[in-house]
Amino acid sequence: MQLDPSFIWTAFVQLLGAIPTTLSITVVSVSAGFLIGTVTALLRLYRVPVLSQIASAYVTFIRGTPMLTHLLLIYFGLPMIIDALAAQFGWSFRAVSIPMIGFAYISFSITAGAYMSEVVRAGIQAVDRGQLEAAQSVGMTQIQSLRRIVFPQALAAALPNLANSVIGMLHGSTLAFAVSVVDINAQAQIVASTNWKFFEAYLAAALIFWGLTVLIERAAALIEKRVGAYNRGGVA
Amino acid sequence: MIQLSKISKSFGRNPVLRDISLNVGTGEVVVILGASGSGKTTLLRCINYLEKPGSGEIAVGDLRVDCSRARRSDILRLRRKTAMVFQQYNLFRHKTALENVMEALLVVKKLPLAEARRRSVELLEKVGLGAKLDAYPSRLSGGQQQRVGIARALALEPEVILFDEPTSALDPELVGEVLEVIRAIAKEGITMIVVTHEMGFARDVANRVVFMDGGLIVEEGTPDEVFQRPREERTKQFLRRITPEANYSI
């Protein structure tokens, strides 16, 4: 078997069409995961009765099981629940009408939420307690103090780890092939097997992922510079 | 007018404040002295509920709060009538000097931006930082940060400003500039409760000095009475330790 350099380009062009799928899974899972993660982190930090225990169980279960397993559990479990509920309450909605990518959105959001809750928690805990006290001392409510004083600083502290999560979810989105969603990697497999040129196709996929990752890194660096502008004169 | 009646507070099973009562009149400057662990900072922090008192009553102006059943809204109103200057400055790190002062005016008093800005600039000029409006705290010296902290406390026009060892974290050569600002606002008749170890400052700014030990007020009086003719043995001991006989011979 011989390397066919020109096929790398051919494959590359054919893979471009799958980029939106990969990106949409990444964007949805990261955005929803950030919301879930923030709520989970707050429930645990404030030790809200019952809910904080549920939040802890969620985080340890999800982090303790593989992302592919989450996808399969959602794919096979969710339709059972939905159809049972539909039968119970007489809805016309059936689980078969959920598009395949919907399962990827839901399950990866749940995955990302657990990991990001730890990122958000670390960020919030990195903010000095005195900041909250100062906000309270001038008469701001708890919500105002969190939103205007604590969160912006927590976000700045959490940014490098958040960028890591985004990259992790971008690469993890390849698992969606398991429920027949054609992302970049799955498209590479299709291109490869129809042309019998596996190495070239996967190399093209790798280049696209690398390119996307570099973009994310650049964007993160820019945001970090803006958000952390107040921080000059730290250890660095 | 501030009235503290029978304030008690324990950390776990360790009592730090035992039935403390203290009245501070409008325009009065009260300095609280005491060794570390005497409860002076805790008392100060109880006044604006950064520490939750176990029992007692706090009255600031026309607001009375019974500490055993204080509601969230009571605590918020209490905090809006008081302001605090912290030992570690605690400026909002992600906001410039100007934004630090404006924050509460915008969010708590809900002033329009231009009005909040005008008043904040005025206050920063008053503490000598008119040239540092757009500097982040990380770019300011300790003394400058603390002066921003004082401007932030003044912004809400509180009925009392609580100073928690405002110069303890400062390099010795920066202490003077901060004390000067505090002295200037004391002269304007703003009510102040100051926890400090600066004896010279206490002597010439305080109307009244309160000495605390073991969670109790041991002695109080004019600076003259407390410094020159202390009655209690514990006060005498403390003053001896904190103002040793000058003896710098080598």
PDB file of C-alpha atoms in Angstrom, chain B residues 11-243:
ATOM      1  CA  PHE B  11     -17.332  30.807  67.139  1.00  0.00           C
ATOM      2  CA  GLY B  12     -18.358  27.249  67.857  1.00  0.00           C
ATOM      3  CA  ARG B  13     -18.183  26.935  71.632  1.00  0.00           C
ATOM      4  CA  ASN B  14     -15.674  29.714  71.944  1.00  0.00           C
ATOM      5  CA  PRO B  15     -17.330  32.994  73.012  1.00  0.00           C
ATOM      6  CA  VAL B  16     -15.721  36.033  71.355  1.00  0.00           C
ATOM      7  CA  LEU B  17     -18.192  38.740  72.341  1.00  0.00           C
ATOM      8  CA  ARG B  18     -19.955  38.713  75.701  1.00  0.00           C
ATOM      9  CA  ASP B  19     -22.961  41.017  76.022  1.00  0.00           C
ATOM     10  CA  ILE B  20     -21.294  44.058  74.559  1.00  0.00           C
ATOM     11  CA  SER B  21     -23.139  47.366  74.663  1.00  0.00           C
ATOM     12  CA  LEU B  22     -21.819  50.507  73.046  1.00  0.00           C
ATOM     13  CA  ASN B  23     -23.337  53.826  72.031  1.00  0.00           C
ATOM     14  CA  VAL B  24     -21.788  56.063  69.433  1.00  0.00           C
ATOM     15  CA  GLY B  25     -23.214  59.517  68.915  1.00  0.00           C
ATOM     16  CA  THR B  26     -23.557  61.254  65.569  1.00  0.00           C
ATOM     17  CA  GLY B  27     -20.250  62.737  64.466  1.00  0.00           C
ATOM     18  CA  GLU B  28     -18.343  60.882  67.130  1.00  0.00           C
ATOM     19  CA  VAL B  29     -15.083  59.072  66.403  1.00  0.00           C
ATOM     20  CA  VAL B  30     -14.654  55.978  68.551  1.00  0.00           C
ATOM     21  CA  VAL B  31     -11.408  54.024  68.509  1.00  0.00           C
ATOM     22  CA  ILE B  32     -11.444  50.417  69.665  1.00  0.00           C
ATOM     23  CA  LEU B  33      -8.203  49.076  71.072  1.00  0.00           C
ATOM     24  CA  GLY B  34      -7.293  45.617  72.209  1.00  0.00           C
ATOM     25  CA  ALA B  35      -4.914  42.740  71.719  1.00  0.00           C
ATOM     26  CA  SER B  36      -5.562  40.340  68.862  1.00  0.00           C
ATOM     27  CA  GLY B  37      -8.236  37.880  69.890  1.00  0.00           C
ATOM     28  CA  SER B  38      -9.963  40.438  72.093  1.00  0.00           C
ATOM     29  CA  GLY B  39     -12.982  40.520  69.780  1.00  0.00           C
ATOM     30  CA  LYS B  40     -12.590  44.062  68.460  1.00  0.00           C
ATOM     31  CA  THR B  41     -12.661  43.146  64.767  1.00  0.00           C
ATOM     32  CA  THR B  42     -15.534  40.718  65.324  1.00  0.00           C
ATOM     33  CA  LEU B  43     -17.525  43.466  67.039  1.00  0.00           C
ATOM     34  CA  LEU B  44     -16.912  45.792  64.113  1.00  0.00           C
ATOM     35  CA  ARG B  45     -17.939  43.117  61.617  1.00  0.00           C
ATOM     36  CA  CYS B  46     -21.096  42.380  63.578  1.00  0.00           C
ATOM     37  CA  ILE B  47     -22.274  45.960  63.093  1.00  0.00           C
ATOM     38  CA  ASN B  48     -22.769  45.417  59.360  1.00  0.00           C
ATOM     39  CA  TYR B  49     -23.506  41.719  59.667  1.00  0.00           C
ATOM     40  CA  LEU B  50     -20.387  40.412  57.985  1.00  0.00           C
ATOM     41  CA  GLU B  51     -20.402  38.304  61.121  1.00  0.00           C
ATOM     42  CA  LYS B  52     -23.788  37.227  62.361  1.00  0.00           C
ATOM     43  CA  PRO B  53     -24.172  38.101  66.036  1.00  0.00           C
ATOM     44  CA  GLY B  54     -25.661  35.374  68.178  1.00  0.00           C
ATOM     45  CA  SER B  55     -27.926  37.748  70.077  1.00  0.00           C
ATOM     46  CA  GLY B  56     -28.379  41.394  70.929  1.00  0.00           C
ATOM     47  CA  GLU B  57     -29.699  44.441  69.156  1.00  0.00           C
ATOM     48  CA  ILE B  58     -28.125  46.799  66.651  1.00  0.00           C
ATOM     49  CA  ALA B  59     -29.591  50.218  66.022  1.00  0.00           C
ATOM     50  CA  VAL B  60     -28.289  52.543  63.345  1.00  0.00           C
ATOM     51  CA  GLY B  61     -30.252  55.759  62.905  1.00  0.00           C
ATOM     52  CA  ASP B  62     -33.932  54.860  62.867  1.00  0.00           C
ATOM     53  CA  LEU B  63     -33.284  51.203  62.053  1.00  0.00           C
ATOM     54  CA  ARG B  64     -33.343  48.642  64.857  1.00  0.00           C
ATOM     55  CA  VAL B  65     -32.355  45.052  64.203  1.00  0.00           C
ATOM     56  CA  ASP B  66     -32.928  42.282  66.704  1.00  0.00           C
ATOM     57  CA  CYS B  67     -30.069  39.911  65.949  1.00  0.00           C
ATOM     58  CA  SER B  68     -31.865  36.763  67.061  1.00  0.00           C
ATOM     59  CA  ARG B  69     -34.479  37.218  64.342  1.00  0.00           C
ATOM     60  CA  ALA B  70     -32.963  39.462  61.708  1.00  0.00           C
ATOM     61  CA  ARG B  71     -34.491  39.160  58.292  1.00  0.00           C
ATOM     62  CA  ARG B  72     -32.538  39.369  55.061  1.00  0.00           C
ATOM     63  CA  SER B  73     -34.117  42.756  54.319  1.00  0.00           C
ATOM     64  CA  ASP B  74     -33.042  44.090  57.741  1.00  0.00           C
ATOM     65  CA  ILE B  75     -29.465  43.033  57.078  1.00  0.00           C
ATOM     66  CA  LEU B  76     -29.507  44.709  53.675  1.00  0.00           C
ATOM     67  CA  ARG B  77     -30.841  47.964  55.145  1.00  0.00           C
ATOM     68  CA  LEU B  78     -28.251  47.809  57.909  1.00  0.00           C
ATOM     69  CA  ARG B  79     -25.496  47.415  55.353  1.00  0.00           C
ATOM     70  CA  ARG B  80     -26.806  50.332  53.348  1.00  0.00           C
ATOM     71  CA  LYS B  81     -26.550  52.588  56.391  1.00  0.00           C
ATOM     72  CA  THR B  82     -22.997  51.522  57.156  1.00  0.00           C
ATOM     73  CA  ALA B  83     -19.780  51.230  55.176  1.00  0.00           C
ATOM     74  CA  MET B  84     -16.555  49.428  55.866  1.00  0.00           C
ATOM     75  CA  VAL B  85     -12.899  49.996  55.139  1.00  0.00           C
ATOM     76  CA  PHE B  86     -11.013  46.707  55.245  1.00  0.00           C
ATOM     77  CA  GLN B  87      -7.560  45.829  56.465  1.00  0.00           C
ATOM     78  CA  GLN B  88      -6.788  44.161  53.130  1.00  0.00           C
ATOM     79  CA  TYR B  89      -8.547  46.979  51.168  1.00  0.00           C
ATOM     80  CA  ASN B  90     -10.728  44.438  49.309  1.00  0.00           C
ATOM     81  CA  LEU B  91     -11.109  46.657  46.278  1.00  0.00           C
ATOM     82  CA  PHE B  92     -13.000  45.008  43.440  1.00  0.00           C
ATOM     83  CA  ARG B  93     -10.001  43.675  41.562  1.00  0.00           C
ATOM     84  CA  HIS B  94     -11.600  43.689  38.122  1.00  0.00           C
ATOM     85  CA  LYS B  95     -12.732  47.289  38.358  1.00  0.00           C
ATOM     86  CA  THR B  96     -10.779  50.524  38.074  1.00  0.00           C
ATOM     87  CA  ALA B  97     -10.511  52.981  40.958  1.00  0.00           C
ATOM     88  CA  LEU B  98     -13.390  54.979  39.510  1.00  0.00           C
ATOM     89  CA  GLU B  99     -15.551  51.901  38.910  1.00  0.00           C
ATOM     90  CA  ASN B 100     -14.890  50.735  42.457  1.00  0.00           C
ATOM     91  CA  VAL B 101     -16.394  53.918  43.842  1.00  0.00           C
ATOM     92  CA  MET B 102     -19.213  54.067  41.281  1.00  0.00           C
ATOM     93  CA  GLU B 103     -20.317  50.463  41.687  1.00  0.00           C
ATOM     94  CA  ALA B 104     -22.555  50.905  44.711  1.00  0.00           C
ATOM     95  CA  LEU B 105     -23.909  54.231  43.447  1.00  0.00           C
ATOM     96  CA  LEU B 106     -25.041  52.509  40.255  1.00  0.00           C
ATOM     97  CA  VAL B 107     -26.183  49.182  41.651  1.00  0.00           C
ATOM     98  CA  VAL B 108     -27.418  50.040  45.123  1.00  0.00           C
ATOM     99  CA  LYS B 109     -28.456  53.699  44.853  1.00  0.00           C
ATOM    100  CA  LYS B 110     -29.360  53.323  41.182  1.00  0.00           C
ATOM    101  CA  LEU B 111     -28.025  56.757  40.271  1.00  0.00           C
ATOM    102  CA  PRO B 112     -27.747  57.645  36.580  1.00  0.00           C
ATOM    103  CA  LEU B 113     -24.276  57.005  35.177  1.00  0.00           C
ATOM    104  CA  ALA B 114     -23.268  60.647  34.755  1.00  0.00           C
ATOM    105  CA  GLU B 115     -24.301  61.548  38.293  1.00  0.00           C
ATOM    106  CA  ALA B 116     -22.530  58.507  39.773  1.00  0.00           C
ATOM    107  CA  ARG B 117     -19.432  59.330  37.808  1.00  0.00           C
ATOM    108  CA  ARG B 118     -19.402  62.958  38.863  1.00  0.00           C
ATOM    109  CA  ARG B 119     -19.700  62.094  42.534  1.00  0.00           C
ATOM    110  CA  SER B 120     -17.088  59.343  42.324  1.00  0.00           C
ATOM    111  CA  VAL B 121     -14.571  61.603  40.619  1.00  0.00           C
ATOM    112  CA  GLU B 122     -15.185  64.191  43.327  1.00  0.00           C
ATOM    113  CA  LEU B 123     -14.555  61.645  46.083  1.00  0.00           C
ATOM    114  CA  LEU B 124     -11.403  60.291  44.470  1.00  0.00           C
ATOM    115  CA  GLU B 125     -10.079  63.823  44.097  1.00  0.00           C
ATOM    116  CA  LYS B 126     -10.827  64.379  47.748  1.00  0.00           C
ATOM    117  CA  VAL B 127      -8.629  61.420  48.736  1.00  0.00           C
ATOM    118  CA  GLY B 128      -5.925  62.650  46.380  1.00  0.00           C
ATOM    119  CA  LEU B 129      -6.396  60.155  43.578  1.00  0.00           C
ATOM    120  CA  GLY B 130      -7.833  62.350  40.848  1.00  0.00           C
ATOM    121  CA  ALA B 131      -4.989  61.207  38.581  1.00  0.00           C
ATOM    122  CA  LYS B 132      -5.601  57.488  39.104  1.00  0.00           C
ATOM    123  CA  LEU B 133      -9.258  57.186  38.073  1.00  0.00           C
ATOM    124  CA  ASP B 134      -8.670  54.507  35.460  1.00  0.00           C
ATOM    125  CA  ALA B 135      -6.026  52.475  37.306  1.00  0.00           C
ATOM    126  CA  TYR B 136      -6.797  48.920  38.356  1.00  0.00           C
ATOM    127  CA  PRO B 137      -6.075  48.048  42.013  1.00  0.00           C
ATOM    128  CA  SER B 138      -3.132  45.866  40.957  1.00  0.00           C
ATOM    129  CA  ARG B 139      -1.493  49.032  39.639  1.00  0.00           C
ATOM    130  CA  LEU B 140      -1.914  51.013  42.858  1.00  0.00           C
ATOM    131  CA  SER B 141       0.219  51.063  45.987  1.00  0.00           C
ATOM    132  CA  GLY B 142      -1.278  49.855  49.247  1.00  0.00           C
ATOM    133  CA  GLY B 143      -1.830  53.402  50.429  1.00  0.00           C
ATOM    134  CA  GLN B 144      -3.547  54.366  47.191  1.00  0.00           C
ATOM    135  CA  GLN B 145      -5.730  51.258  47.307  1.00  0.00           C
ATOM    136  CA  GLN B 146      -6.801  52.037  50.836  1.00  0.00           C
ATOM    137  CA  ARG B 147      -7.666  55.609  49.867  1.00  0.00           C
ATOM    138  CA  VAL B 148      -9.864  54.235  47.073  1.00  0.00           C
ATOM    139  CA  GLY B 149     -11.405  51.991  49.745  1.00  0.00           C
ATOM    140  CA  ILE B 150     -12.198  55.059  51.825  1.00  0.00           C
ATOM    141  CA  ALA B 151     -13.702  56.873  48.833  1.00  0.00           C
ATOM    142  CA  ARG B 152     -15.832  53.793  48.139  1.00  0.00           C
ATOM    143  CA  ALA B 153     -17.046  53.824  51.734  1.00  0.00           C
ATOM    144  CA  LEU B 154     -17.864  57.532  51.575  1.00  0.00           C
ATOM    145  CA  ALA B 155     -19.797  57.205  48.325  1.00  0.00           C
ATOM    146  CA  LEU B 156     -22.958  55.855  49.898  1.00  0.00           C
ATOM    147  CA  GLU B 157     -23.034  58.623  52.506  1.00  0.00           C
ATOM    148  CA  PRO B 158     -23.382  56.087  55.297  1.00  0.00           C
ATOM    149  CA  GLU B 159     -24.406  56.983  58.826  1.00  0.00           C
ATOM    150  CA  VAL B 160     -21.214  55.383  60.094  1.00  0.00           C
ATOM    151  CA  ILE B 161     -17.963  54.187  58.568  1.00  0.00           C
ATOM    152  CA  LEU B 162     -16.322  51.158  60.134  1.00  0.00           C
ATOM    153  CA  PHE B 163     -12.541  50.993  59.823  1.00  0.00           C
ATOM    154  CA  ASP B 164     -11.006  47.574  60.399  1.00  0.00           C
ATOM    155  CA  GLU B 165      -7.293  48.151  61.030  1.00  0.00           C
ATOM    156  CA  PRO B 166      -7.071  50.330  57.933  1.00  0.00           C
ATOM    157  CA  THR B 167      -3.303  50.776  58.100  1.00  0.00           C
ATOM    158  CA  SER B 168      -2.154  47.399  59.431  1.00  0.00           C
ATOM    159  CA  ALA B 169      -1.293  45.962  56.022  1.00  0.00           C
ATOM    160  CA  LEU B 170       0.557  49.060  54.849  1.00  0.00           C
ATOM    161  CA  ASP B 171       4.264  49.726  54.572  1.00  0.00           C
ATOM    162  CA  PRO B 172       5.254  52.177  57.331  1.00  0.00           C
ATOM    163  CA  GLU B 173       5.932  55.025  54.908  1.00  0.00           C
ATOM    164  CA  LEU B 174       2.406  54.718  53.449  1.00  0.00           C
ATOM    165  CA  VAL B 175       0.561  54.798  56.770  1.00  0.00           C
ATOM    166  CA  GLY B 176       0.720  58.580  56.993  1.00  0.00           C
ATOM    167  CA  GLU B 177      -1.137  59.327  53.748  1.00  0.00           C
ATOM    168  CA  VAL B 178      -4.029  57.079  54.748  1.00  0.00           C
ATOM    169  CA  LEU B 179      -4.286  58.420  58.295  1.00  0.00           C
ATOM    170  CA  GLU B 180      -4.294  61.938  56.907  1.00  0.00           C
ATOM    171  CA  VAL B 181      -7.326  61.157  54.758  1.00  0.00           C
ATOM    172  CA  ILE B 182      -9.147  59.526  57.682  1.00  0.00           C
ATOM    173  CA  ARG B 183      -8.293  62.494  59.880  1.00  0.00           C
ATOM    174  CA  ALA B 184      -9.681  64.883  57.263  1.00  0.00           C
ATOM    175  CA  ILE B 185     -13.021  63.104  56.997  1.00  0.00           C
ATOM    176  CA  ALA B 186     -13.223  62.783  60.778  1.00  0.00           C
ATOM    177  CA  LYS B 187     -13.076  66.587  60.914  1.00  0.00           C
ATOM    178  CA  GLU B 188     -16.085  66.767  58.589  1.00  0.00           C
ATOM    179  CA  GLY B 189     -18.170  65.198  61.310  1.00  0.00           C
ATOM    180  CA  ILE B 190     -18.662  61.737  59.848  1.00  0.00           C
ATOM    181  CA  THR B 191     -19.367  59.108  62.485  1.00  0.00           C
ATOM    182  CA  MET B 192     -16.573  56.567  62.639  1.00  0.00           C
ATOM    183  CA  ILE B 193     -15.698  53.440  64.556  1.00  0.00           C
ATOM    184  CA  VAL B 194     -12.039  52.602  64.097  1.00  0.00           C
ATOM    185  CA  VAL B 195     -10.152  49.502  65.107  1.00  0.00           C
ATOM    186  CA  THR B 196      -6.473  50.405  65.002  1.00  0.00           C
ATOM    187  CA  HIS B 197      -3.086  50.015  66.590  1.00  0.00           C
ATOM    188  CA  GLU B 198      -2.047  53.543  65.704  1.00  0.00           C
ATOM    189  CA  MET B 199      -1.880  55.093  69.157  1.00  0.00           C
ATOM    190  CA  GLY B 200      -0.866  58.542  67.984  1.00  0.00           C
ATOM    191  CA  PHE B 201      -3.805  58.612  65.610  1.00  0.00           C
ATOM    192  CA  ALA B 202      -6.185  57.388  68.313  1.00  0.00           C
ATOM    193  CA  ARG B 203      -4.931  60.071  70.639  1.00  0.00           C
ATOM    194  CA  ASP B 204      -5.605  63.019  68.379  1.00  0.00           C
ATOM    195  CA  VAL B 205      -8.616  61.924  66.357  1.00  0.00           C
ATOM    196  CA  ALA B 206     -10.743  59.899  68.770  1.00  0.00           C
ATOM    197  CA  ASN B 207     -13.471  61.455  70.910  1.00  0.00           C
ATOM    198  CA  ARG B 208     -13.599  58.247  72.829  1.00  0.00           C
ATOM    199  CA  VAL B 209     -11.379  55.216  73.235  1.00  0.00           C
ATOM    200  CA  VAL B 210     -12.750  51.782  74.037  1.00  0.00           C
ATOM    201  CA  PHE B 211     -10.443  49.046  75.301  1.00  0.00           C
ATOM    202  CA  MET B 212     -11.547  45.451  74.771  1.00  0.00           C
ATOM    203  CA  ASP B 213     -10.208  42.241  76.221  1.00  0.00           C
ATOM    204  CA  GLY B 214     -11.620  38.725  76.254  1.00  0.00           C
ATOM    205  CA  GLY B 215     -14.801  39.736  74.444  1.00  0.00           C
ATOM    206  CA  LEU B 216     -15.650  42.476  76.944  1.00  0.00           C
ATOM    207  CA  ILE B 217     -15.318  46.238  77.021  1.00  0.00           C
ATOM    208  CA  VAL B 218     -12.868  46.655  79.884  1.00  0.00           C
ATOM    209  CA  GLU B 219     -12.518  50.388  79.902  1.00  0.00           C
ATOM    210  CA  GLU B 220     -13.701  53.385  77.960  1.00  0.00           C
ATOM    211  CA  GLY B 221     -13.158  57.100  78.124  1.00  0.00           C
ATOM    212  CA  THR B 222     -11.549  60.048  76.420  1.00  0.00           C
ATOM    213  CA  PRO B 223      -8.125  59.371  74.903  1.00  0.00           C
ATOM    214  CA  ASP B 224      -6.613  61.323  77.783  1.00  0.00           C
ATOM    215  CA  GLU B 225      -8.305  59.206  80.417  1.00  0.00           C
ATOM    216  CA  VAL B 226      -7.472  55.881  78.789  1.00  0.00           C
ATOM    217  CA  PHE B 227      -3.911  56.659  77.737  1.00  0.00           C
ATOM    218  CA  GLN B 228      -2.744  58.800  80.656  1.00  0.00           C
ATOM    219  CA  ARG B 229      -4.732  57.476  83.582  1.00  0.00           C
ATOM    220  CA  PRO B 230      -5.925  53.962  82.791  1.00  0.00           C
ATOM    221  CA  ARG B 231      -7.865  52.457  85.684  1.00  0.00           C
ATOM    222  CA  GLU B 232      -7.830  48.801  84.772  1.00  0.00           C
ATOM    223  CA  GLU B 233      -4.767  46.611  85.131  1.00  0.00           C
ATOM    224  CA  ARG B 234      -5.389  44.925  81.755  1.00  0.00           C
ATOM    225  CA  THR B 235      -5.446  48.301  80.017  1.00  0.00           C
ATOM    226  CA  LYS B 236      -2.184  49.299  81.673  1.00  0.00           C
ATOM    227  CA  GLN B 237      -0.543  46.046  80.634  1.00  0.00           C
ATOM    228  CA  PHE B 238      -1.723  46.452  77.060  1.00  0.00           C
ATOM    229  CA  LEU B 239      -0.551  50.039  76.816  1.00  0.00           C
ATOM    230  CA  ARG B 240       2.861  49.115  78.215  1.00  0.00           C
ATOM    231  CA  ARG B 241       3.257  46.421  75.600  1.00  0.00           C
ATOM    232  CA  ILE B 242       2.135  48.516  72.688  1.00  0.00           C
ATOM    233  CA  THR B 243       4.030  51.694  73.638  1.00  0.00           C
TER     234      THR B 243
END
